[in-house]
XYZ file of C-alpha atoms in Angstrom:
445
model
C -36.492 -33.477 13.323
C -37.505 -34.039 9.818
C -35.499 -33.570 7.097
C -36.204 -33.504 3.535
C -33.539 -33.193 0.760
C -35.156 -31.608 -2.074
C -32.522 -31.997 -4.525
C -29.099 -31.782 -6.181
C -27.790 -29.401 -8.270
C -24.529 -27.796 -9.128
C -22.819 -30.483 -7.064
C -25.370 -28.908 -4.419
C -27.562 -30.504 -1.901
C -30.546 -28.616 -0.719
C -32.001 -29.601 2.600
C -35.289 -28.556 4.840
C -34.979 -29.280 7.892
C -37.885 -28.837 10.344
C -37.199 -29.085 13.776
C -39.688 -30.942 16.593
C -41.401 -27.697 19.073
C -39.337 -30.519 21.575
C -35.862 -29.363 20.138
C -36.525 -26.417 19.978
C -37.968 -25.966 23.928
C -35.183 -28.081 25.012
C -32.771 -25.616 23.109
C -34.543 -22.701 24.314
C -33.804 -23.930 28.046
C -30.161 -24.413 27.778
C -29.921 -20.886 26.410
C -32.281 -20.165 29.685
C -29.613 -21.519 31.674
C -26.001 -20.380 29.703
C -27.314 -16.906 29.967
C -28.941 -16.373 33.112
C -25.461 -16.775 34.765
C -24.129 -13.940 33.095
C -27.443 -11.545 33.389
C -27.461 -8.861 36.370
C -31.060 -8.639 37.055
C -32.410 -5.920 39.643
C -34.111 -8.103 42.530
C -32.452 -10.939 41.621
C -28.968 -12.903 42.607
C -26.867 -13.811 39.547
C -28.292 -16.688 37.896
C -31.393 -17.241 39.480
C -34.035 -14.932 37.886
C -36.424 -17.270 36.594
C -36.827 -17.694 32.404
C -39.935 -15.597 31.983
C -37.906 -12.409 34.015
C -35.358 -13.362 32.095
C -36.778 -13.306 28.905
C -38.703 -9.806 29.575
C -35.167 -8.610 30.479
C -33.060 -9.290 27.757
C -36.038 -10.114 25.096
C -37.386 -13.077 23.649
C -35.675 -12.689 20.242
C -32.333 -12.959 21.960
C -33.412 -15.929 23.561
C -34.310 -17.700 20.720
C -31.258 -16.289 18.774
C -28.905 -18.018 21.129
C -30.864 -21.072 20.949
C -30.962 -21.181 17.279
C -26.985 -20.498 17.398
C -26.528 -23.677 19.115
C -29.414 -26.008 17.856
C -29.119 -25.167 13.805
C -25.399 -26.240 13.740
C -26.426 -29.276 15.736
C -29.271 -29.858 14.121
C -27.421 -29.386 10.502
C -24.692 -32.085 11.407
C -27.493 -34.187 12.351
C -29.057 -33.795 8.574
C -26.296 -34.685 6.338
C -25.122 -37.365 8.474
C -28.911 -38.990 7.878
C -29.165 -37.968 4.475
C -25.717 -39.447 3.755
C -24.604 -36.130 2.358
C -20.728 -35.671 1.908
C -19.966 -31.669 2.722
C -16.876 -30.343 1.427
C -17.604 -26.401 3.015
C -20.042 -24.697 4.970
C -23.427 -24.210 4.071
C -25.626 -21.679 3.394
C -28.340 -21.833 5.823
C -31.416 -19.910 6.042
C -33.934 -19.677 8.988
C -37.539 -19.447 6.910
C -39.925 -19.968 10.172
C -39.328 -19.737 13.668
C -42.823 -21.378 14.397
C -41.998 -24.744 13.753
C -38.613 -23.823 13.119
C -37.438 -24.653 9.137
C -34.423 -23.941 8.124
C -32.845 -24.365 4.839
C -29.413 -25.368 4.179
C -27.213 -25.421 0.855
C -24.926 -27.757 1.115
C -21.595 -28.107 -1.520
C -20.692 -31.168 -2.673
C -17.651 -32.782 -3.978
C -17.082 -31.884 -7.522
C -17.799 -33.858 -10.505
C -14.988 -34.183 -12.835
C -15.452 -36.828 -16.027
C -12.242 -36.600 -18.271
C -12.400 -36.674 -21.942
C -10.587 -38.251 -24.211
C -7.232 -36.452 -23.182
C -4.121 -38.967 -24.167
C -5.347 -38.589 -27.700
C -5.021 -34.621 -27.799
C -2.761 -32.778 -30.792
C -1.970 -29.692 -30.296
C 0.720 -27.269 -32.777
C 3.144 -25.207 -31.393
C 3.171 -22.082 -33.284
C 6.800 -21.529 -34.154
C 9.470 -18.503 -33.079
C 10.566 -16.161 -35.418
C 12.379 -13.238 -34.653
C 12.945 -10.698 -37.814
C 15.932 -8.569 -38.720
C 13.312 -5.837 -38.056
C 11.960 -7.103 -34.420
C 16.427 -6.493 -33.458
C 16.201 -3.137 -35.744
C 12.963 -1.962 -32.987
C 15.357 -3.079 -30.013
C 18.515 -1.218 -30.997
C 16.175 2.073 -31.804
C 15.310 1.990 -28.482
C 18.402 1.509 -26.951
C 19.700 4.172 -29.281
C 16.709 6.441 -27.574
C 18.038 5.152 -23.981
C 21.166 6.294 -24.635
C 20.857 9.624 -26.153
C 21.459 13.008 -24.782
C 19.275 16.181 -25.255
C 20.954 19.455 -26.688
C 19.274 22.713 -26.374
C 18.324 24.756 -29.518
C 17.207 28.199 -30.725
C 14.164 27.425 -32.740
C 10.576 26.883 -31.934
C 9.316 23.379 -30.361
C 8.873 20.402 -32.390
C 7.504 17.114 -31.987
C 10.072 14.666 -30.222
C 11.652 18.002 -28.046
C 11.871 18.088 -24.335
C 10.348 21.343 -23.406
C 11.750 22.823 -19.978
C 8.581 25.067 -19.092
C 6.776 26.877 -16.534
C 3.075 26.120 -16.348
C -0.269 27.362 -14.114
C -3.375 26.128 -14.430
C -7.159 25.958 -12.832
C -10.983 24.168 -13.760
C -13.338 26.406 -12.383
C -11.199 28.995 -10.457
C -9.704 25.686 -8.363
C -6.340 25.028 -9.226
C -5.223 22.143 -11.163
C -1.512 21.848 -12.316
C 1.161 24.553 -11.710
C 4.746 23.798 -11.714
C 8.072 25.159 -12.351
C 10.697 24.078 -14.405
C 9.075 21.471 -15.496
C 10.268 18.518 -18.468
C 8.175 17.480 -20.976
C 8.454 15.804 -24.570
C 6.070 16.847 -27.016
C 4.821 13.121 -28.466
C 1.898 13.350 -31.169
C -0.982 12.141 -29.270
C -0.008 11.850 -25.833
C -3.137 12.614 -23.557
C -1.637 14.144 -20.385
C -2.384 16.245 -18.874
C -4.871 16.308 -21.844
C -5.591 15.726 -24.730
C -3.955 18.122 -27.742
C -1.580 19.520 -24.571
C 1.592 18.490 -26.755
C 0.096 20.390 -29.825
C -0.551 23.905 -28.268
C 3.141 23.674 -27.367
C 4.241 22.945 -30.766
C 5.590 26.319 -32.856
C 5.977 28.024 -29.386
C 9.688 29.820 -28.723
C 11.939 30.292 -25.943
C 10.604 32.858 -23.141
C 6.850 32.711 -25.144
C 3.834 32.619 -23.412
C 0.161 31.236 -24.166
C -2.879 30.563 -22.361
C -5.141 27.783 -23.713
C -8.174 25.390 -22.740
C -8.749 21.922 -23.374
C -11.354 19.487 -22.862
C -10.452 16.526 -20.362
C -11.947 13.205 -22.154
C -14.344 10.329 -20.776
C -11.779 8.371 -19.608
C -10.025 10.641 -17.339
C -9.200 9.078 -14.094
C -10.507 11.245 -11.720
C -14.169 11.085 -12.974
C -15.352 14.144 -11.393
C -13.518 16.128 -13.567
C -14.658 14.637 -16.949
C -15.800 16.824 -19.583
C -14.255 19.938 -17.709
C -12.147 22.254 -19.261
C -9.059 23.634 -17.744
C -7.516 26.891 -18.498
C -3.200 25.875 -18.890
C -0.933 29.111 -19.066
C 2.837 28.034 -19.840
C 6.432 29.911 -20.678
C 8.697 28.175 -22.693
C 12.409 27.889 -20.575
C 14.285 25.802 -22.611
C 13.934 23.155 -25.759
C 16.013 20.439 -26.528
C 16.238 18.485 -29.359
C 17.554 14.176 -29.148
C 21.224 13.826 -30.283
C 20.857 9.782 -31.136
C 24.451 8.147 -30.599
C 25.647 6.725 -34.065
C 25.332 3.097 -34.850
C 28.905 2.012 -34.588
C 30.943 -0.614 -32.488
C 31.451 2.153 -29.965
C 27.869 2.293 -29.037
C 28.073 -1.558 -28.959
C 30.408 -1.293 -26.572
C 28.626 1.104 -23.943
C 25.564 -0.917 -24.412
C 27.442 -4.037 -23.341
C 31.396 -3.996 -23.257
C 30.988 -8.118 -24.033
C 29.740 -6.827 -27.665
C 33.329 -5.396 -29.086
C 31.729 -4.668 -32.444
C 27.933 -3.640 -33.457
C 27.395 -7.041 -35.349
C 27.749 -8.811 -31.287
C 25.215 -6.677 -30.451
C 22.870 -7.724 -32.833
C 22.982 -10.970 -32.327
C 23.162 -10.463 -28.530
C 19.566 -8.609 -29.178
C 17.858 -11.469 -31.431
C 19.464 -14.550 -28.707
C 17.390 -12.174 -26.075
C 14.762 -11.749 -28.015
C 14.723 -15.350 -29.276
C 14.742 -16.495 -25.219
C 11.963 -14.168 -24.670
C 10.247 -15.758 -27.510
C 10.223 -18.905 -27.136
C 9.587 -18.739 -22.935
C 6.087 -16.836 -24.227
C 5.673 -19.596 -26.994
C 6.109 -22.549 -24.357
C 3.641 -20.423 -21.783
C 0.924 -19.920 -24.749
C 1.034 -23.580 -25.695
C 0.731 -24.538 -22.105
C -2.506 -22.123 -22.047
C -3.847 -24.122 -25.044
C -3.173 -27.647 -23.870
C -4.726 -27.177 -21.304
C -7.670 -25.292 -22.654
C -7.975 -28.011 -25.200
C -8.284 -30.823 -22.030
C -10.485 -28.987 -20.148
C -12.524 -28.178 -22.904
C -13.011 -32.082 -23.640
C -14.064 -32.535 -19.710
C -17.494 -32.736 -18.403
C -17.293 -30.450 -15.263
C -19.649 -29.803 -12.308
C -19.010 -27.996 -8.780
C -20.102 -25.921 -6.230
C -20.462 -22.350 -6.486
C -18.626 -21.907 -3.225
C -15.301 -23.452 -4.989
C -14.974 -19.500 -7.069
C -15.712 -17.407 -4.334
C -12.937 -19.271 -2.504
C -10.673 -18.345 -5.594
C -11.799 -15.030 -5.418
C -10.879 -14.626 -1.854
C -7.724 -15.893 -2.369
C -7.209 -13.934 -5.619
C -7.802 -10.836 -3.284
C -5.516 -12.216 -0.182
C -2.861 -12.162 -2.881
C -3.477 -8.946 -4.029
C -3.955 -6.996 -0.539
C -1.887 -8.844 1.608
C -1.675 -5.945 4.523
C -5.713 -6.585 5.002
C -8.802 -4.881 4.281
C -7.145 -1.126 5.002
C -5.413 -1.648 1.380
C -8.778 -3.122 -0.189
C -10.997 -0.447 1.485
C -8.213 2.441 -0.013
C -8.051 0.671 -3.388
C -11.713 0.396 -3.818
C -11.556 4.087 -2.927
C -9.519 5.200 -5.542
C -11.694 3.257 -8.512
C -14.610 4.318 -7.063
C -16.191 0.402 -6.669
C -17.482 -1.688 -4.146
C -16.209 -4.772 -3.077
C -18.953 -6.663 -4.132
C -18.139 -5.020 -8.069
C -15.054 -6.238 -8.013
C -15.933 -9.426 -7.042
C -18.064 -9.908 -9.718
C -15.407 -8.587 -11.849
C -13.078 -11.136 -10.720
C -15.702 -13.955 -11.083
C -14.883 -14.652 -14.429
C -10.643 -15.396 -13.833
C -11.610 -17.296 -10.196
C -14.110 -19.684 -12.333
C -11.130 -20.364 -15.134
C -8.530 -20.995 -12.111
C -11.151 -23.331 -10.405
C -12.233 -25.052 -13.389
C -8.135 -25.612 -14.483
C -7.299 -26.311 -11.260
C -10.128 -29.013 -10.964
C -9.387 -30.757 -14.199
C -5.298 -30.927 -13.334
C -6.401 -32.466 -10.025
C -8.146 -34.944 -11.761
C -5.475 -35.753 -13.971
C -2.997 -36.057 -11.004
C -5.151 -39.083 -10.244
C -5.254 -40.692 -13.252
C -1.836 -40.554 -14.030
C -1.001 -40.798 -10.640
C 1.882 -37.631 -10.856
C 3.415 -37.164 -7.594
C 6.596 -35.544 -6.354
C 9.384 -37.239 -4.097
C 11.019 -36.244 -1.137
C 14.445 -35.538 -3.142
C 12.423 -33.296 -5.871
C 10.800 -31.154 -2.925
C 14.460 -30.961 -1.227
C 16.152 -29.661 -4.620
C 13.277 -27.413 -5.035
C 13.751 -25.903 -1.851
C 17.020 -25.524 -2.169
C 17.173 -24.001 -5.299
C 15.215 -21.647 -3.813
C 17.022 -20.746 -1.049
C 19.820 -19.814 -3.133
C 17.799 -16.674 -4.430
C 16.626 -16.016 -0.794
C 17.123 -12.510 0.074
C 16.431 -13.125 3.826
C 17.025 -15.448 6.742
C 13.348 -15.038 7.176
C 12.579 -16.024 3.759
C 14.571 -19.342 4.578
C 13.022 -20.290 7.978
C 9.260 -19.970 6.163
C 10.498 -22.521 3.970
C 11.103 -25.282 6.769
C 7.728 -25.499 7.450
C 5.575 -28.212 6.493
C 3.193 -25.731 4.791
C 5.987 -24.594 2.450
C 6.902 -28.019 2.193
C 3.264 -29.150 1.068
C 3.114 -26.066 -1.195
C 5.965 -26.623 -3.269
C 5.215 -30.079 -3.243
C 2.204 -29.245 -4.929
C 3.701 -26.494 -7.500
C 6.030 -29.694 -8.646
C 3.173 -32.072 -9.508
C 1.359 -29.165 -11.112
C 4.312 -28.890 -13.153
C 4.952 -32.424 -14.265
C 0.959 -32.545 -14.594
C 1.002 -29.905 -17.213
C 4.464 -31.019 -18.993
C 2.868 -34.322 -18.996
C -0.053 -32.751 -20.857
C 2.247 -31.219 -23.203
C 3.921 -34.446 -24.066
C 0.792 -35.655 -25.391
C -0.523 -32.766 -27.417
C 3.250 -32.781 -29.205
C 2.573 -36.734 -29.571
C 5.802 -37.683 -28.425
C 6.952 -40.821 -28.106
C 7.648 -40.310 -24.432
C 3.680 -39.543 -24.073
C 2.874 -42.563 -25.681
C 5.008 -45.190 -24.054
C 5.271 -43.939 -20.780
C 3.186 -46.252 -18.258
C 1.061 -44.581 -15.693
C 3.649 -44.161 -12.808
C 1.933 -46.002 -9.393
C 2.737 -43.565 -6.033
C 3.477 -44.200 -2.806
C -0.103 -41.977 -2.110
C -2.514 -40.359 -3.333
C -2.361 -36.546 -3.550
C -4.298 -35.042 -1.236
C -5.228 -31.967 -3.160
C -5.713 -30.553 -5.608
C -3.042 -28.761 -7.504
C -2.991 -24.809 -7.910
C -1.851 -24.231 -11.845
C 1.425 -22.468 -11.827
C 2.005 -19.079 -13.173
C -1.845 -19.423 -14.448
């Protein structure tokens, strides 16, 4: 066997490996022999055709495909442990030539991860304000929640709730038809198409009118775009929106807590003030760490995203590929499309997830047995199910959430240092009882 490593890139190894017309022979026999014993040949007792019936039997390309099965693993193994080469997944191997066999192999190395300057980053946490008219929006709506709907004798206006019958067909095929159905006319609102809400403005109670419109170029069902169906409707009923006066009584059936309208203000802008600030603390995590990994020098495998995006899509279908297959259906892609339209969030996760993991070791963050046991717990208290509980007595729950922890305190350390406090700065590096193992997955990233 000779091997020849051509070179490294991307935190890749790229072998050829060219095998001895030995190896292969000697491969070629023991697939002679494994398969033989399982071949019913005409004129012959089980297992003891000889290798040229055999071969004319079940063909020399499967022969040599079982052979290669066997020997390029082997023969693989063989390489790196020569060349020295560290593997951290599964090649990619390619058979070029069958005569002498060569056979490629791309082989993904551990990442390379240099830190920047990180314990010297500053970053500003943009500050939470919530405005008299931010609470003014919130109690509108609420207002809008709790109104009821009268019904008048006067022609539809924007902001009614039109009771109607409607029929409808593109091309003689039909399309929507319903009875009794609710709708409130909204200026622009695009279903079931565009200018719908307009034709029914001005019309009365009991009126009728046909009408076409055009469906745009971003309808969802794309076989329809550009089509124009023909709508017929009758008017049944309009409301109009009877708003509830701003008083302490409508405090009170918002919340019966807020006794007078004043409570309920200021129970809108605390809300909105938690809301706030838990999106101001999530934003300036996003930074921070932006800002570190953007002062790293980074290199890995290509392997490392699709991993990400495999497990981007485990999380997403988790009933198997009968959900994927349906989904990719219904938006009319392949899975390869969306793949590559995932790339882009599986390389940010990887690359985040790389740089925290190297951090981990530097600052050597870990968790303790008592964090992981008050984590668990605290978690079991919001358990819906005994089966929810037992999952998280296993030692893969265990190593999970011991890993969401020190991806916490990784980032909050991280976050000590861009606000420069004095925590950040005087805090030694803490010394473990191990090192971490892996490499932590960001949380809620």
């Amino acid at each position: 066997m000779k091997v020849t490593n051509e070179k490294i890139e991307n935190s890749q190894a790229f072998l050829t490996i060219e095998m001895e017309p030995a190896e292969v022979e000697e491969s070629l026999e023991g697939s002679y022999h494994r398969l033989v014993k399982k071949a019913k040949i005409p004129g012959f007792r089980q297992g003891k055709a000889p290798r040229a019936i055999l071969e004319r039997y079940i063909g020399r390309e499967s022969l040599l495909e079982d052979a290669l099965n066997n020997l390029v693993p082997q023969a693989y193994e063989k390489a790196i442990k020569e060349q020295e080469v560290e593997a951290i997944a599964h090649p990619q191997i390619e058979v070029t030539q069958t005569e002498p066999l060569v056979f490629k192999a791309i082989v993904p190395l551990k990442p390379k991860v240099k830190l920047g300057d990180y314990q010297h980053i500053q970053v500003t946490p943009e500050r939470v304000r919530v405005t008299k008219s931010d609470v003014g929006e919130v109690i509108e709506q609420l207002r809008h929640q709790h109104a009821i709907w009268e019904p008048v004798e006067r022609t539809v206006d924007f902001g009614d709730l039109v009771v109607f019958d409607v029929e409808s067909s593109i091309e003689d095929k039909p399309f929507i038809n319903q009875k009794g159905a609710q709708y409130q006319v909204l200026h622009d609102l695009s279903f079931p198409a565009p200018g719908f809400a307009e034709q029914l403005v001005g019309m009365n109670r009991d009126e009728e009118k046909e009408f076409k419109l055009q469906l745009p170029s971003d309808y969802p069902r794309s076989e329809l775009v550009g089509k124009e169906p023909w709508f017929k409707v009758k008017v049944a009923e309009i409301k109009q929106e009877i708003l509830p006066e701003l008083n302490d009584e409508f405090a009170t059936e918002i919340n019966p807590d807020f006794k007078t309208l004043d409570l309920l203000r200021k129970g809108v802008s605390s809300e909105l003030k938690l809301r706030a600030e838990e999106k101001a603390r999530t934003d300036f995590e996003e930074r921070v760490i932006d800002t570190v990994v953007g002062l790293t020098e980074l290199e890995f495998p290509p392997i490392l995203v699709e991993v990400e995006i495999n497990r981007i899509l485990s999380q997403r279908f988790q009933r198997g590929n009968q959900e994927l297959e349906e989904y990719l259906r219904n938006i009319k892609k392949t899975e390869e499309e969306l793949r590559e339209e995932l790339r882009p969030l599986a390389t940010k996760r990887t690359t985040r997830s790389l740089v925290l993991g190297k951090i981990v070791e530097e600052e050597k963050i870990e968790a303790s047995d008592s964090e992981i046991d008050t984590e668990i717990a605290n978690i079991k208290k919001s358990a819906t199910e005994n089966k929810e509980e037992k999952v998280l007595n296993t030692p893969q729950a265990r190593e999970s959430i011991e890993q969401t922890l020190i991806t916490r305190k990784t980032i909050q350390r991280l976050v000590e240092i861009a606000k420069g406090s004095k925590e950040a700065k005087t805090t030694p590096k803490r010394k473990g009882k191990k090192e971490t193992k892996t490499t932590p997955k960001e949380e809620g990233k």
